[in-house]
Short mmCIF file of C-alpha atoms in Angstrom, two decimals:
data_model
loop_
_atom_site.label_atom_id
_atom_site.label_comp_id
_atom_site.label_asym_id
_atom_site.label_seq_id
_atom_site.Cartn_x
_atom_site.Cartn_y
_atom_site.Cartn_z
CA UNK A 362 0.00 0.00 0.00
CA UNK A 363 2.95 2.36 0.39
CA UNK A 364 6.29 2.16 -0.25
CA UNK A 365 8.19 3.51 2.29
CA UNK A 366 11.64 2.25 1.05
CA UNK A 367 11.30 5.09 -1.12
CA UNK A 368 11.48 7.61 1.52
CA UNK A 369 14.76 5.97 2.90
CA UNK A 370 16.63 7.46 0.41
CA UNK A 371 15.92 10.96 2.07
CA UNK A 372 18.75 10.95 4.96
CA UNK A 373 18.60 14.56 6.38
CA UNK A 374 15.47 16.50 5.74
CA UNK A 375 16.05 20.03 3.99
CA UNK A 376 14.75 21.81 7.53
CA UNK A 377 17.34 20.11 9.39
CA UNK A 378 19.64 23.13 8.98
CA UNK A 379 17.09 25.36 11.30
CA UNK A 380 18.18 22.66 14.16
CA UNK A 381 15.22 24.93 16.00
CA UNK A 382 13.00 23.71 19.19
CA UNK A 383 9.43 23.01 17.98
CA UNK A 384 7.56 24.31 20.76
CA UNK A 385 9.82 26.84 21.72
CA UNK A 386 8.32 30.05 22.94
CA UNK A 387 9.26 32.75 20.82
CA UNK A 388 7.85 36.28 20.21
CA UNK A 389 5.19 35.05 17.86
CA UNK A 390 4.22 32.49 20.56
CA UNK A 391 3.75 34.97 23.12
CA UNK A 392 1.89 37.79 21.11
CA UNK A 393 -1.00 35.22 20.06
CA UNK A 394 -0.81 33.70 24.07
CA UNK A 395 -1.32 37.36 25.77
CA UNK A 396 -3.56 39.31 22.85
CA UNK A 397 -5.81 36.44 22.12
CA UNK A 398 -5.50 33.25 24.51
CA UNK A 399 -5.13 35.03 28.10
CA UNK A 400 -7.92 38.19 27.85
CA UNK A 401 -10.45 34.60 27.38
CA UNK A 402 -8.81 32.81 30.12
CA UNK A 403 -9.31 35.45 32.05
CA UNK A 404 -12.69 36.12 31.53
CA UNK A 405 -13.31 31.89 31.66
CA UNK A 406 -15.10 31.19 34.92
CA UNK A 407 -13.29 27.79 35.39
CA UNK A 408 -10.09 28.84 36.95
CA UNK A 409 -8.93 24.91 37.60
CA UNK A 410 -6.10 23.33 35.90
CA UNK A 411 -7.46 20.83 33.87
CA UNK A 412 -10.58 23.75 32.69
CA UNK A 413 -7.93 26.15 31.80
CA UNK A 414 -5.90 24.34 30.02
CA UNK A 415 -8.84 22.12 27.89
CA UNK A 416 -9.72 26.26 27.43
CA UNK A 417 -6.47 26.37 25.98
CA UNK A 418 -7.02 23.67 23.34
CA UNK A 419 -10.55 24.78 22.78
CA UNK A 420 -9.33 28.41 21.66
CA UNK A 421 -6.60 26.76 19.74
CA UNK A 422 -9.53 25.14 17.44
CA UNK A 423 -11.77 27.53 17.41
CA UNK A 424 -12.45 28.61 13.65
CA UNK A 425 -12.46 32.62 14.75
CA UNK A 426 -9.66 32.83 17.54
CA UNK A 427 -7.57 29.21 16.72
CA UNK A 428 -4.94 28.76 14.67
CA UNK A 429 -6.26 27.33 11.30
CA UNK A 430 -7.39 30.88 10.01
CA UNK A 431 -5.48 30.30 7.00
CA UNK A 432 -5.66 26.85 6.85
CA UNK A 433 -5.21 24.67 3.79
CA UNK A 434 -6.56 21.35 2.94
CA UNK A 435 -3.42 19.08 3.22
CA UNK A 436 -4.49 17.61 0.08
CA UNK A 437 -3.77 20.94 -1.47
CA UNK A 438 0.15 21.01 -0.35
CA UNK A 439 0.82 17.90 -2.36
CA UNK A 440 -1.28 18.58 -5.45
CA UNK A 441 0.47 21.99 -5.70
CA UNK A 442 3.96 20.23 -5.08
CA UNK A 443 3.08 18.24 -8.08
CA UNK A 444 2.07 20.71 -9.95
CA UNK A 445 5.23 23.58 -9.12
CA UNK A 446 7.65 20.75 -10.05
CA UNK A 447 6.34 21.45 -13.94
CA UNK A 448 6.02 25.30 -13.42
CA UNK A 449 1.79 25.16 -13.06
CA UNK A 450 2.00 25.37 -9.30
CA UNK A 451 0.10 29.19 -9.92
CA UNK A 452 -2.75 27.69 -11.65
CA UNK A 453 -3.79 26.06 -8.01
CA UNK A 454 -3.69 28.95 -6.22
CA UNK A 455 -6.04 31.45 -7.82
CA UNK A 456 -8.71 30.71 -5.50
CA UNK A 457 -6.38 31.05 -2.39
CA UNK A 458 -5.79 34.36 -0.25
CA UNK A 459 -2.75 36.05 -0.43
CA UNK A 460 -2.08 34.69 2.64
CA UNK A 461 -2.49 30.75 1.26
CA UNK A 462 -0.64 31.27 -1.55
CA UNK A 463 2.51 32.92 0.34
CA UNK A 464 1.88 29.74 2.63
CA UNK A 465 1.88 27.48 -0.04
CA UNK A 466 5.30 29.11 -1.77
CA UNK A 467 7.31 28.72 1.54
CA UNK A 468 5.94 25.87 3.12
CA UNK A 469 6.69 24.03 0.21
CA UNK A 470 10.33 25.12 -0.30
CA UNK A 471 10.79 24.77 3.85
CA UNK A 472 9.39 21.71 4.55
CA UNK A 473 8.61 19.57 1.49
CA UNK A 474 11.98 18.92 -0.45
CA UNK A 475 13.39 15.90 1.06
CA UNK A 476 9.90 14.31 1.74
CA UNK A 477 6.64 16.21 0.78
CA UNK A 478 4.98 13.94 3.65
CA UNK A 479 7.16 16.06 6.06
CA UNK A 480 4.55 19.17 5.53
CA UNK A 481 2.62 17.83 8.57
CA UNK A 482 5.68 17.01 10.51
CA UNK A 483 8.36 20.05 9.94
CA UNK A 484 6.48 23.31 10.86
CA UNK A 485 6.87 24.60 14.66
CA UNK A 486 4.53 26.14 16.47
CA UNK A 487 6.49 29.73 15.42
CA UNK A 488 5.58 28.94 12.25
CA UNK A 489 1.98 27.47 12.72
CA UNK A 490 1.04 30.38 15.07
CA UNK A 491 2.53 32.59 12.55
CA UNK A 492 1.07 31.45 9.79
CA UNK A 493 -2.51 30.23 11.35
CA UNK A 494 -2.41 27.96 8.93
CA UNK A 495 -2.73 24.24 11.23
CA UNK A 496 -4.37 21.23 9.92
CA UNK A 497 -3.17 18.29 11.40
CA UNK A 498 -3.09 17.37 15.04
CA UNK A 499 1.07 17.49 15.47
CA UNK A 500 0.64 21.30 14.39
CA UNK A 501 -2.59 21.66 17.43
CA UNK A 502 -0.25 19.59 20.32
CA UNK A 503 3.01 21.55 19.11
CA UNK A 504 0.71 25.25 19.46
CA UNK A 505 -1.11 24.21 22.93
CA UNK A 506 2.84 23.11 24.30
CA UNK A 507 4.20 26.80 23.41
CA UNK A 508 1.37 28.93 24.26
CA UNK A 509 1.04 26.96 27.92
CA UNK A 510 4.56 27.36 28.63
CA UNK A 511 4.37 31.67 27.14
CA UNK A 512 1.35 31.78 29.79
CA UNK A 513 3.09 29.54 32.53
CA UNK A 514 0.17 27.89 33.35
CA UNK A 515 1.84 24.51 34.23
CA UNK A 516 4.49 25.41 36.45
CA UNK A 517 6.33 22.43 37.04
CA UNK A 518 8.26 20.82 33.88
CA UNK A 519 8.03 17.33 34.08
CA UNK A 520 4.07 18.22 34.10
CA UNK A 521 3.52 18.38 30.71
CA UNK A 522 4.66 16.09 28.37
CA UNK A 523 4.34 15.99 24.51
CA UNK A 524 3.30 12.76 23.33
CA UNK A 525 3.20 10.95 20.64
CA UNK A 526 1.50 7.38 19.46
CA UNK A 527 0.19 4.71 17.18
CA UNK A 528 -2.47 3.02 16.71
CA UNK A 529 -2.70 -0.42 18.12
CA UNK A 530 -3.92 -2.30 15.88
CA UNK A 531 -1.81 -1.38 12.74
CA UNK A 532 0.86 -1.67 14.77
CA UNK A 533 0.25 -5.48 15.86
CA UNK A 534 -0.37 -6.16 12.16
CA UNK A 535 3.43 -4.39 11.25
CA UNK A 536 4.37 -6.65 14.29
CA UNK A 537 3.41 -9.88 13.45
CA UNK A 538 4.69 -9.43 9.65
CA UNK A 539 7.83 -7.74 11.46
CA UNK A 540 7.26 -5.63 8.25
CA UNK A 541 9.44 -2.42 8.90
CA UNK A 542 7.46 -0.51 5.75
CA UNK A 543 4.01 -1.16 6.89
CA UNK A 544 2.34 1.94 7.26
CA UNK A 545 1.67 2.64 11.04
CA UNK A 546 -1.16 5.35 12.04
CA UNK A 547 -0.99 7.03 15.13
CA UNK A 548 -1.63 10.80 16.58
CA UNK A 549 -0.14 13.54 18.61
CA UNK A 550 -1.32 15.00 21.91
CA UNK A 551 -0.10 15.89 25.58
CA UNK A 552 0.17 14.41 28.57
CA UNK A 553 -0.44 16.70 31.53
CA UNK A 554 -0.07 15.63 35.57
CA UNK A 555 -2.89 17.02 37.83
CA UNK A 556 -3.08 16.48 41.49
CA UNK A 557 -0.85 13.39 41.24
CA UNK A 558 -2.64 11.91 38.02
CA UNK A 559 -1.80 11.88 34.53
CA UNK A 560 -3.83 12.61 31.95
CA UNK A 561 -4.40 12.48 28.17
CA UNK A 562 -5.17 16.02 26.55
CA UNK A 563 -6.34 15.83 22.59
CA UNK A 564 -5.52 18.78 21.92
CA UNK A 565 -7.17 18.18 18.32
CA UNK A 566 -10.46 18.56 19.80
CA UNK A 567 -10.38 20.02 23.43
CA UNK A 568 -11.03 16.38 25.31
CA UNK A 569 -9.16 14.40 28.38
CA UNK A 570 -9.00 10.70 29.60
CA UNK A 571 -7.57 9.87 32.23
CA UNK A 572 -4.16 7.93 32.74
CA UNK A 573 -4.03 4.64 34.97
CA UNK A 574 -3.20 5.24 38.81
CA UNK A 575 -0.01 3.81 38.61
CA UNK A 576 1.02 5.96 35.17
CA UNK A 577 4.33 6.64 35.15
CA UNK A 578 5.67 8.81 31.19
CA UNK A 579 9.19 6.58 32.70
CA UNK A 580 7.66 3.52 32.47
CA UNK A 581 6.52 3.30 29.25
CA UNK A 582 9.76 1.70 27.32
CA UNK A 583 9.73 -1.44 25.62
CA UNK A 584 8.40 -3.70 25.76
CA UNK A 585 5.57 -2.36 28.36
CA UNK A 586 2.82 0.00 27.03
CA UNK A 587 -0.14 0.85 27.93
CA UNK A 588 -3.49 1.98 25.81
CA UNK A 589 -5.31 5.00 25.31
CA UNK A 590 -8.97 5.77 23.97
CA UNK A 591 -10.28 8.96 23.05
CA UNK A 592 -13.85 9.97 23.02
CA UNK A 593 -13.00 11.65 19.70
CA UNK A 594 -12.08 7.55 18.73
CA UNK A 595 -14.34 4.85 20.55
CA UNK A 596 -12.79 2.08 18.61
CA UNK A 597 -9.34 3.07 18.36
CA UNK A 598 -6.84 2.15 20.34
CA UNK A 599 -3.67 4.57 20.68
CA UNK A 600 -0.31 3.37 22.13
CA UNK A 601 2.27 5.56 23.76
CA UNK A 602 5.71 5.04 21.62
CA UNK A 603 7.42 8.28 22.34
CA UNK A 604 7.11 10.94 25.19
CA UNK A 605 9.05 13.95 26.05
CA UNK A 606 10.90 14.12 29.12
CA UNK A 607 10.02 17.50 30.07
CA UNK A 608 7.82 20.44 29.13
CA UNK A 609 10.35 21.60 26.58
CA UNK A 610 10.87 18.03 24.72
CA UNK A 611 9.62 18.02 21.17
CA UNK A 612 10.32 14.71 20.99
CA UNK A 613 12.31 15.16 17.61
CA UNK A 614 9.46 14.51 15.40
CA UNK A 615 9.89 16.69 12.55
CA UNK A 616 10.38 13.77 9.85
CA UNK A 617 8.03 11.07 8.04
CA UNK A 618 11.15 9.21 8.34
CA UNK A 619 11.61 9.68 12.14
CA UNK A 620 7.73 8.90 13.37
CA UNK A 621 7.70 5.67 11.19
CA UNK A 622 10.80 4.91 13.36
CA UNK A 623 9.62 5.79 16.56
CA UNK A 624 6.54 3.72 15.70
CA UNK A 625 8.52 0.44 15.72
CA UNK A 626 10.91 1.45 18.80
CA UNK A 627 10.89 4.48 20.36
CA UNK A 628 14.01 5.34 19.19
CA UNK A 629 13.86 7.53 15.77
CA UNK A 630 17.03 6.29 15.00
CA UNK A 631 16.20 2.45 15.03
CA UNK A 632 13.38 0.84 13.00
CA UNK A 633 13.51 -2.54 14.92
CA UNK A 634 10.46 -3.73 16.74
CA UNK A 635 10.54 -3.26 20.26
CA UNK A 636 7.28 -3.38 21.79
CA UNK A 637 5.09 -6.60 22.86
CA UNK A 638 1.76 -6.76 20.67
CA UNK A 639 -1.09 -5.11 22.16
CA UNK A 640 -4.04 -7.22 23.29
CA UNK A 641 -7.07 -5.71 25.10
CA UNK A 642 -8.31 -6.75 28.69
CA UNK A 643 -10.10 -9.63 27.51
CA UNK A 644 -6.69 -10.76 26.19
CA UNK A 645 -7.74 -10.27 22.42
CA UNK A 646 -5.67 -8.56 19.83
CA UNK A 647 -7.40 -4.74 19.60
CA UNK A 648 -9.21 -4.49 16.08
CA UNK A 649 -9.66 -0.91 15.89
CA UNK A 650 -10.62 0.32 13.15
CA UNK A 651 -8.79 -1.79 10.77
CA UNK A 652 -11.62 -1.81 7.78
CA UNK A 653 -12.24 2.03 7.96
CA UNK A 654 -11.10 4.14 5.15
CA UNK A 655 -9.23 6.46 7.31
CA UNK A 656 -6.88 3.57 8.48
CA UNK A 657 -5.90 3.25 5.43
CA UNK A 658 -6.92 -0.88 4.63
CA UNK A 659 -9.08 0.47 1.35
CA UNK A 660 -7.03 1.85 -1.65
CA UNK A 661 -10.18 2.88 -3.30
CA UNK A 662 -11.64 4.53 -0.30
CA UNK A 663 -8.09 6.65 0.37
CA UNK A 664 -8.24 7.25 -3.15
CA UNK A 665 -11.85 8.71 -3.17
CA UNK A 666 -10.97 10.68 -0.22
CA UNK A 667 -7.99 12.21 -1.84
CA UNK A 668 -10.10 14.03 -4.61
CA UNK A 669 -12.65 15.25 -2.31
CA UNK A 670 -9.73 16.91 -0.67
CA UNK A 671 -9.89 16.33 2.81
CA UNK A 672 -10.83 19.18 5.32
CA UNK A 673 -8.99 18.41 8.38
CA UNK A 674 -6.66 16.06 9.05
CA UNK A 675 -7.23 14.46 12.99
CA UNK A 676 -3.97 11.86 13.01
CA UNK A 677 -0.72 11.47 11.53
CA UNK A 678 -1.97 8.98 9.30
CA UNK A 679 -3.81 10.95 7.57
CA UNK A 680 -1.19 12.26 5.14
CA UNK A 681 1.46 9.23 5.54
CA UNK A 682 -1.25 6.89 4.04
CA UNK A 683 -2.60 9.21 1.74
CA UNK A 684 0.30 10.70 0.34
CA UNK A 685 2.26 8.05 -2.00
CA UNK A 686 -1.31 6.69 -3.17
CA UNK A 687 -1.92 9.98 -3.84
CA UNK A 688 0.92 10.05 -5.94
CA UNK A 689 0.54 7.34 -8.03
CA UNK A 690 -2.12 9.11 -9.43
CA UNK A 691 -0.09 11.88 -10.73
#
């Protein structure tokens, strides 16, 4: 379904250079935290943790005050990479703002050389906030961990983690072929510790669950792991596979190449498989959602959803499945 081998060839990805921190706090972080997040937090009756910071998330979404003002479909970064590489890029873009079309221009020279995949991968939150241009859910986690940290509203750093998984049962399948090009689908999110308990912040769409009493981010190494569910995702089953060790870890995801790595290990750097295969508590192997089109099992159902040009993308395997099908049709 894809061939990943192909991507292999791409050794150091063309934003490398930048060597920058992707949730660092910088002067476009803290503008949008104090002009536009902090006068609602302020005005927010909940003053809890946990409220304030699903407040966070929730203004980080929003289509007036969020950060997808100038959002493009994702499909719309690979068709115009297509098209720019025979000089008709312009023709896609006369429906666009100014703003979208800049967007497009640099985004595509930043981020897409080495791997056009990395679009959803390489921007930081400097750039997203800058740009208000998010559409996947590592560009929403990467936002909510710079503008918390501008507004200091999780004071200790080993409180909030950046996290970053796959889903369980694509995983198992990758497993049991020990196929190290299978695609592997997974999101992005946070993991925040509240009064002694951790929990799981989507920040994709503003909702918690909460962590087993005994959650530890240390313990989760291979081959131990534990599951997480989403309300956003009743069938899906998420796995940890990489969390940062402090507030400011970004977890060195900025690469296609990387997160297909981590998927198998942990460790970006090795794609050997490291974890035990998940099974639920009944001691099944977690289905998921294995026959839906957004895992990625039907070719014609990806392919149908890449000409109706998907809105919003919800989990980093969104674009990693779609894109080289994509491309074969070019």
């Amino acid at each position: 379904m894809i061939l990943t081998s192909l991507f292999c060839f791409f050794i150091l990805p063309a934003y490398a250079k930048e060597a920058r921190c992707l949730i660092e706090v910088t002067p476009a972080v803290k503008k949008y935290a104090f002009n536009v997040v902090k006068p609602i937090l302020d005005s927010y009756d909940k003053k809890d943790e946990l409220s304030q910071l699903l407040k966070v998330s929730e203004i980080l979404t929003d289509p007036k005050t969020g950060v997808q003002t100038n959002a493009i479909e994702p499909s719309q970064f690979i068709i115009y990479d297509k098209l720019e590489t025979l000089k008709l890029g312009i023709l896609y873009t006369l429906n666009l703002t100014s703003e979208q079309k800049q967007l497009l221009k640099n985004w595509r020279s930043r981020f897409m050389q080495s791997n056009p995949a990395d679009v959803f991968f390489a921007p930081s939150a400097d750039d997203i906030i800058k740009t208000k241009a998010a559409f996947g859910c590592s560009h929403y986690a990467r936002s909510f961990m710079a503008v918390v940290k501008a507004l200091g509203l999780v004071t200790n750093p080993k409180d909030l983690r950046y996290a970053i998984s796959t889903k369980s049962d694509t995983y198992n399948q990758a497993l049991i072929k020990q196929d190290k090009e299978m695609t592997i689908n997974g999101h992005q999110f946070v993991i925040v510790k509240i009064s002694d308990r951790w929990i799981a912040l989507n920040t994709s769409k503003a909702e918690w669950v909460q962590l087993p009493d005994d959650f530890m981010p240390e313990s989760v190494t291979p081959p131990r792991n534990i599951s997480i569910r989403f309300p956003s995702y009743p069938e899906v089953t998420f796995l940890f596979r990489k969390i940062g060790v402090d507030i400011n870890d970004d977890c060195s995801d900025n690469s296609l190449i990387a997160l297909m790595n981590i998927y198998r290990s942990g460790d970006k750097k090795n794609p050997d498989f490291k974890w035990d295969k998940y099974t639920d508590s009944e001691g099944t192997l977690s289905k998921g959602i294995a026959n839906d089109a957004s895992a990625g099992s039907s070719s014609t159902a990806v392919r149908q959803r890449h000409f109706m040009c998907i809105a919003k993308v919800e989990t980093i395997s969104d674009l990693i499945i779609s894109y080289p099908d994509f491309t074969n049709q070019w």
